mmCIF file of C-alpha atoms in Angstrom:
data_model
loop_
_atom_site.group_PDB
_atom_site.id
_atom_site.type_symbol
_atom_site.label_atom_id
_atom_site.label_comp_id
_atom_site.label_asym_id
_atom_site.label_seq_id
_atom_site.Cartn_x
_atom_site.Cartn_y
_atom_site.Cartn_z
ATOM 1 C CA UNK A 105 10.976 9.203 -19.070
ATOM 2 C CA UNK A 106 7.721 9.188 -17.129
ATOM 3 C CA UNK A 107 5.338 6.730 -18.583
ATOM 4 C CA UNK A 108 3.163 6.467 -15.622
ATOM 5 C CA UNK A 109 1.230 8.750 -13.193
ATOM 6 C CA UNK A 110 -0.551 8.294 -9.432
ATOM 7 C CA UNK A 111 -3.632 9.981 -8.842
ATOM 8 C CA UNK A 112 -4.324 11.455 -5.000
ATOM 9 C CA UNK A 113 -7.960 12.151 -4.649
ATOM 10 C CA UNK A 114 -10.537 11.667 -2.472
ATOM 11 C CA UNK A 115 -14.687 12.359 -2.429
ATOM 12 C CA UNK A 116 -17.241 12.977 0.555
ATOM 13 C CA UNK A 117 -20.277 11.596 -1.533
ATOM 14 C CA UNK A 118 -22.704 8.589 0.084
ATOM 15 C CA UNK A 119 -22.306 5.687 -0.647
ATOM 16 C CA UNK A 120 -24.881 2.992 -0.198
ATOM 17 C CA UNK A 121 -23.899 -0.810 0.166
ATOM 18 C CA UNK A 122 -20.027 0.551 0.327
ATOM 19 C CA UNK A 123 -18.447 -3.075 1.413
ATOM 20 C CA UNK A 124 -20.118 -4.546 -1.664
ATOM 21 C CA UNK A 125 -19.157 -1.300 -4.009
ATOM 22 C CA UNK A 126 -15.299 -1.609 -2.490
ATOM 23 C CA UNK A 127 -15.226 -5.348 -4.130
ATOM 24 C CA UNK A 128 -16.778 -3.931 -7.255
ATOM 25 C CA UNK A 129 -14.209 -1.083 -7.210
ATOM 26 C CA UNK A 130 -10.848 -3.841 -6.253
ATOM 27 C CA UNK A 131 -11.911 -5.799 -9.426
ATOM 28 C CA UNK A 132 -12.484 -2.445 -11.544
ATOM 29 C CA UNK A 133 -9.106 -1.350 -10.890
ATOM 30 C CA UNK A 134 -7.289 -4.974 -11.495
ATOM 31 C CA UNK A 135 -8.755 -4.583 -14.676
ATOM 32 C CA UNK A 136 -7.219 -1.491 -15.614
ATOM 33 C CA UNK A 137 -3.690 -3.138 -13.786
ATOM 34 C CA UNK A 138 -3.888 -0.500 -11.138
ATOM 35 C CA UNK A 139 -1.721 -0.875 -8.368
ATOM 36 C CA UNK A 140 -2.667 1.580 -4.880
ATOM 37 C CA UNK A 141 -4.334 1.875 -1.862
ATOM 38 C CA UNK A 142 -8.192 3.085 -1.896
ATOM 39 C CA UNK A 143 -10.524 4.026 1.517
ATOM 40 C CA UNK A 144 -14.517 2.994 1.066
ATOM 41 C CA UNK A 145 -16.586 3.758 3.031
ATOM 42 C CA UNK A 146 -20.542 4.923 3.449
ATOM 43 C CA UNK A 147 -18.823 8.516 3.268
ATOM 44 C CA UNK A 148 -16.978 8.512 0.006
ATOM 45 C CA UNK A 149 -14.210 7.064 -1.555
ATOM 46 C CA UNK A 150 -10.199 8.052 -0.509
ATOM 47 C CA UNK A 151 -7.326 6.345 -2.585
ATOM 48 C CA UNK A 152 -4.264 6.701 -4.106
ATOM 49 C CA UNK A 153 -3.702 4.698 -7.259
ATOM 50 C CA UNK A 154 -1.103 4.172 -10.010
ATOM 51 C CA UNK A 155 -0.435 2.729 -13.279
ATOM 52 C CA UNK A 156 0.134 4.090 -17.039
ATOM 53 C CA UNK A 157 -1.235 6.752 -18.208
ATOM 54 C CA UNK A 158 -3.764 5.673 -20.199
ATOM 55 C CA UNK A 159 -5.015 3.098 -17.020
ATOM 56 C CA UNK A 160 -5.288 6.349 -15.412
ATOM 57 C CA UNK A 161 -7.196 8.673 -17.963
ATOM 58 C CA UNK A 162 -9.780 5.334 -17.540
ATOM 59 C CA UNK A 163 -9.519 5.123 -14.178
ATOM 60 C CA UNK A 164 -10.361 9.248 -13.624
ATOM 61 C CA UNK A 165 -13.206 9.041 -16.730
ATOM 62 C CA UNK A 166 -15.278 5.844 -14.607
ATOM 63 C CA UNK A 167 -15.112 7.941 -11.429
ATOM 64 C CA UNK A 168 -16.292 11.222 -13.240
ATOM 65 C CA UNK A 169 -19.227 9.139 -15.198
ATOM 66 C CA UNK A 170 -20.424 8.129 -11.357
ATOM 67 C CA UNK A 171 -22.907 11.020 -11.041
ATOM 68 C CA UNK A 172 -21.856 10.808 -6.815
ATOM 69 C CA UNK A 173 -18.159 11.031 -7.342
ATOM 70 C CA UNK A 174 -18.263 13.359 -10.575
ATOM 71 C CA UNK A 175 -17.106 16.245 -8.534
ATOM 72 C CA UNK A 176 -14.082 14.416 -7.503
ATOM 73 C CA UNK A 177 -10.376 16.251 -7.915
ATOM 74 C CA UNK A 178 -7.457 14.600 -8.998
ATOM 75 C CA UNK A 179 -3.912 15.559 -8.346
ATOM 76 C CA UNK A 180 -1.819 13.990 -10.867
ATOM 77 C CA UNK A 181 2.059 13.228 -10.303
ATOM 78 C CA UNK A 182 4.199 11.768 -13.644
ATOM 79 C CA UNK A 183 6.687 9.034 -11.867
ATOM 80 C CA UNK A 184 8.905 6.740 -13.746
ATOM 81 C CA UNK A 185 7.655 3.767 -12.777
ATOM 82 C CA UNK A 186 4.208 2.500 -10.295
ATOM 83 C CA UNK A 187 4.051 3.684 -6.736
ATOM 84 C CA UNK A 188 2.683 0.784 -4.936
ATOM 85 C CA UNK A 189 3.258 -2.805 -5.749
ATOM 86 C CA UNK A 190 -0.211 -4.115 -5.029
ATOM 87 C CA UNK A 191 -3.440 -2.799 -5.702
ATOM 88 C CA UNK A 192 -5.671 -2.634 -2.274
ATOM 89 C CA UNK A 193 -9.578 -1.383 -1.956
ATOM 90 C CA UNK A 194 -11.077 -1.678 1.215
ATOM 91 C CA UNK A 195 -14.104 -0.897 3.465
ATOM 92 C CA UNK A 196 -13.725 1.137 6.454
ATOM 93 C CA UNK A 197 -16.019 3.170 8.833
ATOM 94 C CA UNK A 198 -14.326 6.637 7.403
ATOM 95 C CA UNK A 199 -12.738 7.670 4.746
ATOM 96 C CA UNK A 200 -9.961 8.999 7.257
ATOM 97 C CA UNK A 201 -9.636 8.127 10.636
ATOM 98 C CA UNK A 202 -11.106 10.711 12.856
ATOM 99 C CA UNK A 203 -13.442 8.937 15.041
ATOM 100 C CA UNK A 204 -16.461 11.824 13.976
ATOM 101 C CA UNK A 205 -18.290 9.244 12.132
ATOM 102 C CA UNK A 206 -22.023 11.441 13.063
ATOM 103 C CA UNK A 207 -23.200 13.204 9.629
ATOM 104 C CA UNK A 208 -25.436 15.180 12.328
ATOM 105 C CA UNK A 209 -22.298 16.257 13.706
ATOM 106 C CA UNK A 210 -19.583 16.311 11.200
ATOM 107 C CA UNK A 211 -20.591 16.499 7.665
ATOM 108 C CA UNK A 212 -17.920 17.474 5.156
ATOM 109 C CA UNK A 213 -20.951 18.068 2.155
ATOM 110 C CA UNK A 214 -22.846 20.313 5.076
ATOM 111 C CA UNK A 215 -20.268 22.742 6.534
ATOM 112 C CA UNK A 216 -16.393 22.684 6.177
ATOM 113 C CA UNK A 217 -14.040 25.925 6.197
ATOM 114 C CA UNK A 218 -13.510 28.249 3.146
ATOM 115 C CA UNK A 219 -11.654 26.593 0.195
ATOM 116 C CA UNK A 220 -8.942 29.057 -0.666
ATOM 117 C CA UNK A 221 -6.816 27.716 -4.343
ATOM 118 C CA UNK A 222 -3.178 27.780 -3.665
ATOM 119 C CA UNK A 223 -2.633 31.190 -4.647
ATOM 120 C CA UNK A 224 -5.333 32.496 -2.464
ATOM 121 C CA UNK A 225 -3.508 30.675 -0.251
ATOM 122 C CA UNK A 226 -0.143 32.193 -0.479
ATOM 123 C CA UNK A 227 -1.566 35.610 -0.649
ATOM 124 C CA UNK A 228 -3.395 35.139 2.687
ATOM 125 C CA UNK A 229 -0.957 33.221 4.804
ATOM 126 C CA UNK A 230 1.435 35.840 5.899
ATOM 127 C CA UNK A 231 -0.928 37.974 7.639
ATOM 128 C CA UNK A 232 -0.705 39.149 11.024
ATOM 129 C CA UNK A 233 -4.001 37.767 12.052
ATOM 130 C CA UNK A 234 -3.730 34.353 10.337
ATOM 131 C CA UNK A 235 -2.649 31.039 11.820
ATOM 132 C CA UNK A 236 -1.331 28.284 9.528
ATOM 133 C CA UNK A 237 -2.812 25.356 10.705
ATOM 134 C CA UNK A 238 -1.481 21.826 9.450
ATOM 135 C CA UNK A 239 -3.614 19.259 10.500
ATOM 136 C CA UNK A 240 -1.375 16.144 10.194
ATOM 137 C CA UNK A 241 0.864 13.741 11.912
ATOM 138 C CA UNK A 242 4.110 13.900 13.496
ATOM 139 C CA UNK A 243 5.405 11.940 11.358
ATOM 140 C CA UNK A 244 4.402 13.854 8.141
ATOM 141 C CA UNK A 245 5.156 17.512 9.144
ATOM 142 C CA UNK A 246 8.963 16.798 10.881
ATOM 143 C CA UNK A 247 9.958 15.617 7.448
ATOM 144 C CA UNK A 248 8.018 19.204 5.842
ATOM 145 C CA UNK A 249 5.342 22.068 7.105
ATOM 146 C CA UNK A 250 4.810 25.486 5.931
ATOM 147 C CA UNK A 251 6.970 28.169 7.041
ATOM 148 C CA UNK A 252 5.761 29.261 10.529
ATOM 149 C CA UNK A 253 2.910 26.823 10.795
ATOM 150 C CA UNK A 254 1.316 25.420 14.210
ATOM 151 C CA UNK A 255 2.075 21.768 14.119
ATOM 152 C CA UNK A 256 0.329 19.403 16.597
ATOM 153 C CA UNK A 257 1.799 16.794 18.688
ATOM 154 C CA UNK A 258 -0.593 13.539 17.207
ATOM 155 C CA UNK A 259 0.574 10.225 16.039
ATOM 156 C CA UNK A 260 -2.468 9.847 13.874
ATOM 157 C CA UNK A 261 -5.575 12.538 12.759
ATOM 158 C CA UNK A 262 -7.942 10.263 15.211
ATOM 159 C CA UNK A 263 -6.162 12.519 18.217
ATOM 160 C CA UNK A 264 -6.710 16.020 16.105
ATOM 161 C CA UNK A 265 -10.091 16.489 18.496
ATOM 162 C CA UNK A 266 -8.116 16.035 21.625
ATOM 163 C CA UNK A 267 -6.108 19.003 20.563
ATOM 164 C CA UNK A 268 -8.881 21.413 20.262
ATOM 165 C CA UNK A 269 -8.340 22.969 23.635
ATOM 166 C CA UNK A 270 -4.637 23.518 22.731
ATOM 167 C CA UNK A 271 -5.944 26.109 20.214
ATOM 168 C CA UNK A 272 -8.255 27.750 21.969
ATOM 169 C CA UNK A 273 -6.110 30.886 22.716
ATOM 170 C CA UNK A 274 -6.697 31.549 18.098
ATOM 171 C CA UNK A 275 -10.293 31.596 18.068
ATOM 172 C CA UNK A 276 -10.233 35.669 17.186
ATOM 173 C CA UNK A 277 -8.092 34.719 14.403
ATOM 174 C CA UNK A 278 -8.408 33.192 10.515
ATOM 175 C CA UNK A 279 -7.590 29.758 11.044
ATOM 176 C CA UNK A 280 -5.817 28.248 7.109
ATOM 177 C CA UNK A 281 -5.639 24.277 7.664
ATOM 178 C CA UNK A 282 -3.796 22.031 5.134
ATOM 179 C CA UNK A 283 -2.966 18.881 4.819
ATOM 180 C CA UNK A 284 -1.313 16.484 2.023
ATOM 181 C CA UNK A 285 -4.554 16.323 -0.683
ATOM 182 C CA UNK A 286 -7.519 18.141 1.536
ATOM 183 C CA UNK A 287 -9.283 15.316 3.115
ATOM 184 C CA UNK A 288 -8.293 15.776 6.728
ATOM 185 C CA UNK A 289 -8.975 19.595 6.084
ATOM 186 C CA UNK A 290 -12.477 18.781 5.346
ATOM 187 C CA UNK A 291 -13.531 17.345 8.918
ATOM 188 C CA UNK A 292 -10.691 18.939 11.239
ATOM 189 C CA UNK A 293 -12.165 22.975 9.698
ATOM 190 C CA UNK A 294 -16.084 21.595 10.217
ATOM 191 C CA UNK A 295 -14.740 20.429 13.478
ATOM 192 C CA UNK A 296 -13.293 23.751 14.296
ATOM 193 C CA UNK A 297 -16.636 25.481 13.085
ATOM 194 C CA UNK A 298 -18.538 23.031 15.693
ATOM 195 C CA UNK A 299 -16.566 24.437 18.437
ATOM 196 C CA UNK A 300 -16.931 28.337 17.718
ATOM 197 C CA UNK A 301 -13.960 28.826 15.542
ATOM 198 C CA UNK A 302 -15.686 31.716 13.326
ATOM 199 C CA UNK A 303 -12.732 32.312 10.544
ATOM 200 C CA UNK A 304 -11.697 29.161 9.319
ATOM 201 C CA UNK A 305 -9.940 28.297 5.966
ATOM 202 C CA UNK A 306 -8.535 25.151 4.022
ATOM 203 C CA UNK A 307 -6.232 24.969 1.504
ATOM 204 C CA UNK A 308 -7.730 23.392 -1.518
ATOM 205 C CA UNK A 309 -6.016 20.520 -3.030
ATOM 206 C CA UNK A 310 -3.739 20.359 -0.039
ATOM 207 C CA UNK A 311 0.226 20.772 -0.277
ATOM 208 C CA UNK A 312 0.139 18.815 -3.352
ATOM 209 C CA UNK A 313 -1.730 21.105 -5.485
ATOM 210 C CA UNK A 314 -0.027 24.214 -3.889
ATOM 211 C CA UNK A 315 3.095 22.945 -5.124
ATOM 212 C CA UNK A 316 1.816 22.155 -8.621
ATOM 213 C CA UNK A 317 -0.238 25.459 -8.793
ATOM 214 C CA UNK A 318 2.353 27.941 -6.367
ATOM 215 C CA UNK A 319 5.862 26.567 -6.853
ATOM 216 C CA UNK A 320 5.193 25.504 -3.134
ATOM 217 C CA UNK A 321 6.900 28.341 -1.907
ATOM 218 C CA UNK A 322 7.627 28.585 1.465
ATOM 219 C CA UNK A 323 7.071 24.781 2.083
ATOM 220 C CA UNK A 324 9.895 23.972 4.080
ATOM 221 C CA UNK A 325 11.201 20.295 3.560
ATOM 222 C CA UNK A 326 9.563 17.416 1.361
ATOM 223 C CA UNK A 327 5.805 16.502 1.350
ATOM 224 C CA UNK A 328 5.033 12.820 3.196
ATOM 225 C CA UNK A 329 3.470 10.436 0.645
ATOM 226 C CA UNK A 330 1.589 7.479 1.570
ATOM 227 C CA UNK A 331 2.795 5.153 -1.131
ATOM 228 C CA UNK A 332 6.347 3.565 -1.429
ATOM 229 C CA UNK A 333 8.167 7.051 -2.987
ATOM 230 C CA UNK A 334 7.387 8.317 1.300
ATOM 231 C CA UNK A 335 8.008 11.729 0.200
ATOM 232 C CA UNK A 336 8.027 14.367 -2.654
ATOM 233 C CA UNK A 337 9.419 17.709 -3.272
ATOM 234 C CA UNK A 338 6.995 20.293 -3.985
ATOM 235 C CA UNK A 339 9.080 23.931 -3.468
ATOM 236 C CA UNK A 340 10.559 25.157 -7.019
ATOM 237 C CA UNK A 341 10.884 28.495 -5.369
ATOM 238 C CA UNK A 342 12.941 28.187 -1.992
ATOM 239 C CA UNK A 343 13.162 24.631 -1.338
ATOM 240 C CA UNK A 344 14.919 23.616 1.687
ATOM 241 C CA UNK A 345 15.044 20.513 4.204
ATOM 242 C CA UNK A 346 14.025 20.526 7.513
ATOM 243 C CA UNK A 347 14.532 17.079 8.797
ATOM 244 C CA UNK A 348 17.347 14.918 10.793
ATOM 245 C CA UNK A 349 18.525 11.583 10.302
ATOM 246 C CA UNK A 350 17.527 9.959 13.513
ATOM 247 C CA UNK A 351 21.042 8.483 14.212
ATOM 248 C CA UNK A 352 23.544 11.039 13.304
ATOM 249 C CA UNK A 353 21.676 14.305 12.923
ATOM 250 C CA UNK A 354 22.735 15.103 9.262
ATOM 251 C CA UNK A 355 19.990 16.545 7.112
ATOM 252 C CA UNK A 356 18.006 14.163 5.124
ATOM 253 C CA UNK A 357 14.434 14.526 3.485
ATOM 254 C CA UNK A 358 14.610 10.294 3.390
ATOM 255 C CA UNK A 359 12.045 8.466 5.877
ATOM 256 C CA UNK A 360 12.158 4.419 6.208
ATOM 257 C CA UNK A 361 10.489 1.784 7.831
ATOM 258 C CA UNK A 362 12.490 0.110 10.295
ATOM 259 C CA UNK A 363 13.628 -2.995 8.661
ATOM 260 C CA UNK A 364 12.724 -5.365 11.472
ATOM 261 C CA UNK A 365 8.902 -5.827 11.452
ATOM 262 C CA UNK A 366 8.630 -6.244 14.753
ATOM 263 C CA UNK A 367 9.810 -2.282 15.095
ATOM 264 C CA UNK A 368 8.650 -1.085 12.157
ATOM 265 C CA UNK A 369 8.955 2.225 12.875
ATOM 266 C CA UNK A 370 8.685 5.186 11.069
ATOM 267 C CA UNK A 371 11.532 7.714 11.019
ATOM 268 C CA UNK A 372 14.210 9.301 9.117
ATOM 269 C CA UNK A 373 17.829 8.121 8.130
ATOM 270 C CA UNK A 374 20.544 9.228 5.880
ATOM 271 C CA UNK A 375 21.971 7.202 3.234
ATOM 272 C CA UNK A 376 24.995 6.245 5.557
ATOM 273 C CA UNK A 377 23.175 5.329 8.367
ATOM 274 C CA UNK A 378 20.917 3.498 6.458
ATOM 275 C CA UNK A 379 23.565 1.158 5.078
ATOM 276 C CA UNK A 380 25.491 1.382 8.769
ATOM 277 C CA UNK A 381 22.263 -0.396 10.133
ATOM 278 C CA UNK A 382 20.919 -2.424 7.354
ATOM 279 C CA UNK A 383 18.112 0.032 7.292
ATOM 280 C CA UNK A 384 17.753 -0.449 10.905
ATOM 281 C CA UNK A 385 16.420 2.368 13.465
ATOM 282 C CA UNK A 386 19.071 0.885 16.403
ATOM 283 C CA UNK A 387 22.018 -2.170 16.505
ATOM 284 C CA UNK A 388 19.233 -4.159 18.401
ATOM 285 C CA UNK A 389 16.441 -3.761 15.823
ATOM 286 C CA UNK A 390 19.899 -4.897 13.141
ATOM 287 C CA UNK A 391 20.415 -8.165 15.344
ATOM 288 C CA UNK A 392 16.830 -9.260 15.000
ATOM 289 C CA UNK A 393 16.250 -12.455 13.532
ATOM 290 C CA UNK A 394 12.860 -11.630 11.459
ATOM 291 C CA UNK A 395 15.276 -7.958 10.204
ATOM 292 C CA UNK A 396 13.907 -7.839 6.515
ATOM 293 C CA UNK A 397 16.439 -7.290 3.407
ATOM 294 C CA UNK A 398 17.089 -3.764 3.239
ATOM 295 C CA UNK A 399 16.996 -2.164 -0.667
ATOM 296 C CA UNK A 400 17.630 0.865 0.234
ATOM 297 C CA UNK A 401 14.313 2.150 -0.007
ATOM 298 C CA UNK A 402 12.963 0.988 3.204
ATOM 299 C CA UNK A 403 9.527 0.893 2.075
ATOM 300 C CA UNK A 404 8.014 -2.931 2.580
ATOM 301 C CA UNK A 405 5.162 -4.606 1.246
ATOM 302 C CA UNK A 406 2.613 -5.018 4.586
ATOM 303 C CA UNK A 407 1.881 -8.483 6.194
ATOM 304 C CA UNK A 408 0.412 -9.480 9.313
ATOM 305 C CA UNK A 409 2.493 -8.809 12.499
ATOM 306 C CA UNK A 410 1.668 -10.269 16.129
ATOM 307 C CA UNK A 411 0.513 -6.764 18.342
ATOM 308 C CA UNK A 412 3.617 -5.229 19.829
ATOM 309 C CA UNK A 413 2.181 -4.705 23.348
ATOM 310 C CA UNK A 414 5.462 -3.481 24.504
ATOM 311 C CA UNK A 415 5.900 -0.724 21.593
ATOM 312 C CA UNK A 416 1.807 -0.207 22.510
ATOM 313 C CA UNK A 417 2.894 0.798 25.775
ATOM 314 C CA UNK A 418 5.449 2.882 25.021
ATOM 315 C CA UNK A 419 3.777 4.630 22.375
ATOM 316 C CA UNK A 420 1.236 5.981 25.094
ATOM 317 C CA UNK A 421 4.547 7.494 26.899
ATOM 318 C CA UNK A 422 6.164 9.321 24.554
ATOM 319 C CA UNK A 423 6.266 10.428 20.287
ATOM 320 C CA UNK A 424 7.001 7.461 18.513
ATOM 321 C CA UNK A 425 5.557 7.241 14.914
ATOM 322 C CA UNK A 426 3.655 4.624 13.982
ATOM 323 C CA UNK A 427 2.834 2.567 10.651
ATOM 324 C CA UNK A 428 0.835 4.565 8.245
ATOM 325 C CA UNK A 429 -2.695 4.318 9.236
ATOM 326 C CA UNK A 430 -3.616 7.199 7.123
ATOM 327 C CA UNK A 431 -3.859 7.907 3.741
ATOM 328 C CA UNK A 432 -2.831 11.842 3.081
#
């Protein structure tokens, strides 16, 4: 039985003295015995949290009494138990990582695409002059994208501007953007606007609330998560899995960290190969002396790691995933 929920949401509002609010808002939440992750910044607030149900119908009623965040939207997924294990609120320059931290040039309450709802979404996406846009990371659309989207080659949503001359060649046609919950949408369709995309859309409520509102259909694979389920289903109509266990090829919807920190990457593994390895990506990441104990699960609580130059270096070479940076 599902006796808890997690909320996705996120809010473009201003917020003065954010580093002091993002204390306020920590203690706040340990008082309801939320556990989550949660973005402040002088932009707005971004956060996933978790916890019963009634810590939750608090937790959404505070937010919606703040007169800045009041028009905040809240997906809300029933789980069976908490999705994080810790409850984190911190300050940060954005709300998500983009590196357009201008308001005179980027300003999500000023000018972002179209909202379409889901349906309007579904309705629209097939058409001949439409390009499905999804705005996020490797990582997140090899494990599940919409059918016959245009997925970008970007570790993180800082690189999305870098891209822009990559889609060029669309800019006579109605651009639909998505992401996870919206909030990459919201810059990456001003950001196309800025550059003379004319027709540009974003799905509302991002894959999450397509799935809850459309049966996801045509969603091909899981939806990436950032808390410690990693990914979701969200197609009751024609589900279907797109990903590859790294190691053998069979096809798996399950992504793990790496279970020595060092590595840490990001990737995905069957059920075999993760108990082959120990929940390892290779045999040499399995002989490492700092390997953590793999549950199965491969999600770990965070701690401090010495920088990886090496895996730095290499990551400027070629795709390999990173730690979440992001949240959806």
């Amino acid at each position: 039985m599902n006796t808890y929920q997690t909320l996705l949401y996120y809010c473009y509002s201003p917020i003065h003295n954010a580093e002091q609010f993002a204390q306020q808002h920590l203690d706040f939440c340990k008082s309801l015995n939320l556990v989550g992750r949660i973005i402040v910044a002088e932009e707005g607030l971004n956060g996933t949290v978790s916890g019963t149900k009634e810590a939750c119908a608090q937790y959404m009623a505070a937010v919606h009494a703040d007169p800045r965040f009041a028009k905040t939207d809240f997906k809300i997924d029933e789980v069976p138990e908490p999705s994080f294990i810790k409850m984190h609120c911190r300050y940060k320059s954005e709300i998500v990582h983009s590196g357009l931290r201008d308001p005179q040039i980027i300003d999500p309450n000023k000018q972002t695409g179209k909202h379409l709802e889901p349906t309007e979404f579904m309705q629209m996406k097939d058409s001949e002059d439409v390009v499905i846009l999804d705005v996020r990371s490797n990582y997140e659309h090899n494990v599940g994208h919409f059918k016959n989207a245009l997925t970008l080659d970007i570790e993180n949503f800082r690189e999305f501007p870098e891209k822009l001359k990559e889609l060029e060649q669309y800019k006579g046609k109605k651009i639909l953007t998505y992401c996870t919950g919206g909030i990459k949408c919201e810059k990456a369709s001003a950001l196309l606007l800025k550059e003379g995309f004319q027709d540009v859309y974003q799905l509302h409520g991002g894959i999450i609330k397509y799935g809850k509102e459309a049966g996801g259909k045509d969603f091909e694979g899981e939806c990436y998560v950032f808390d410690n389920r990693v990914s979701v289903p969200v197609n009751s109509v024609n589900p279907s899995i797109v990903s590859t266990c790294r190691n053998c090829g069979t096809v798996t919807a399950k992504m793990i960290n790496c279970a020595n920190p060092v590595c840490n990457e990001h990737f995905t593994q069957c059920d075999a190969c993760g108990e082959k390895l120990e929940g390892c990506c290779s045999t040499t990441c399995m002989e490492h002396p700092r390997k953590r104990h793999y549950d199965g699960t491969g999600y770990y609580v965070k701690i401090p790691q010495p920088v990886n130059t090496e895996k730095i270096s290499k990551r400027k070479h070629k795709n390999f995933p990173s730690k979440l940076e992001e949240t959806h």
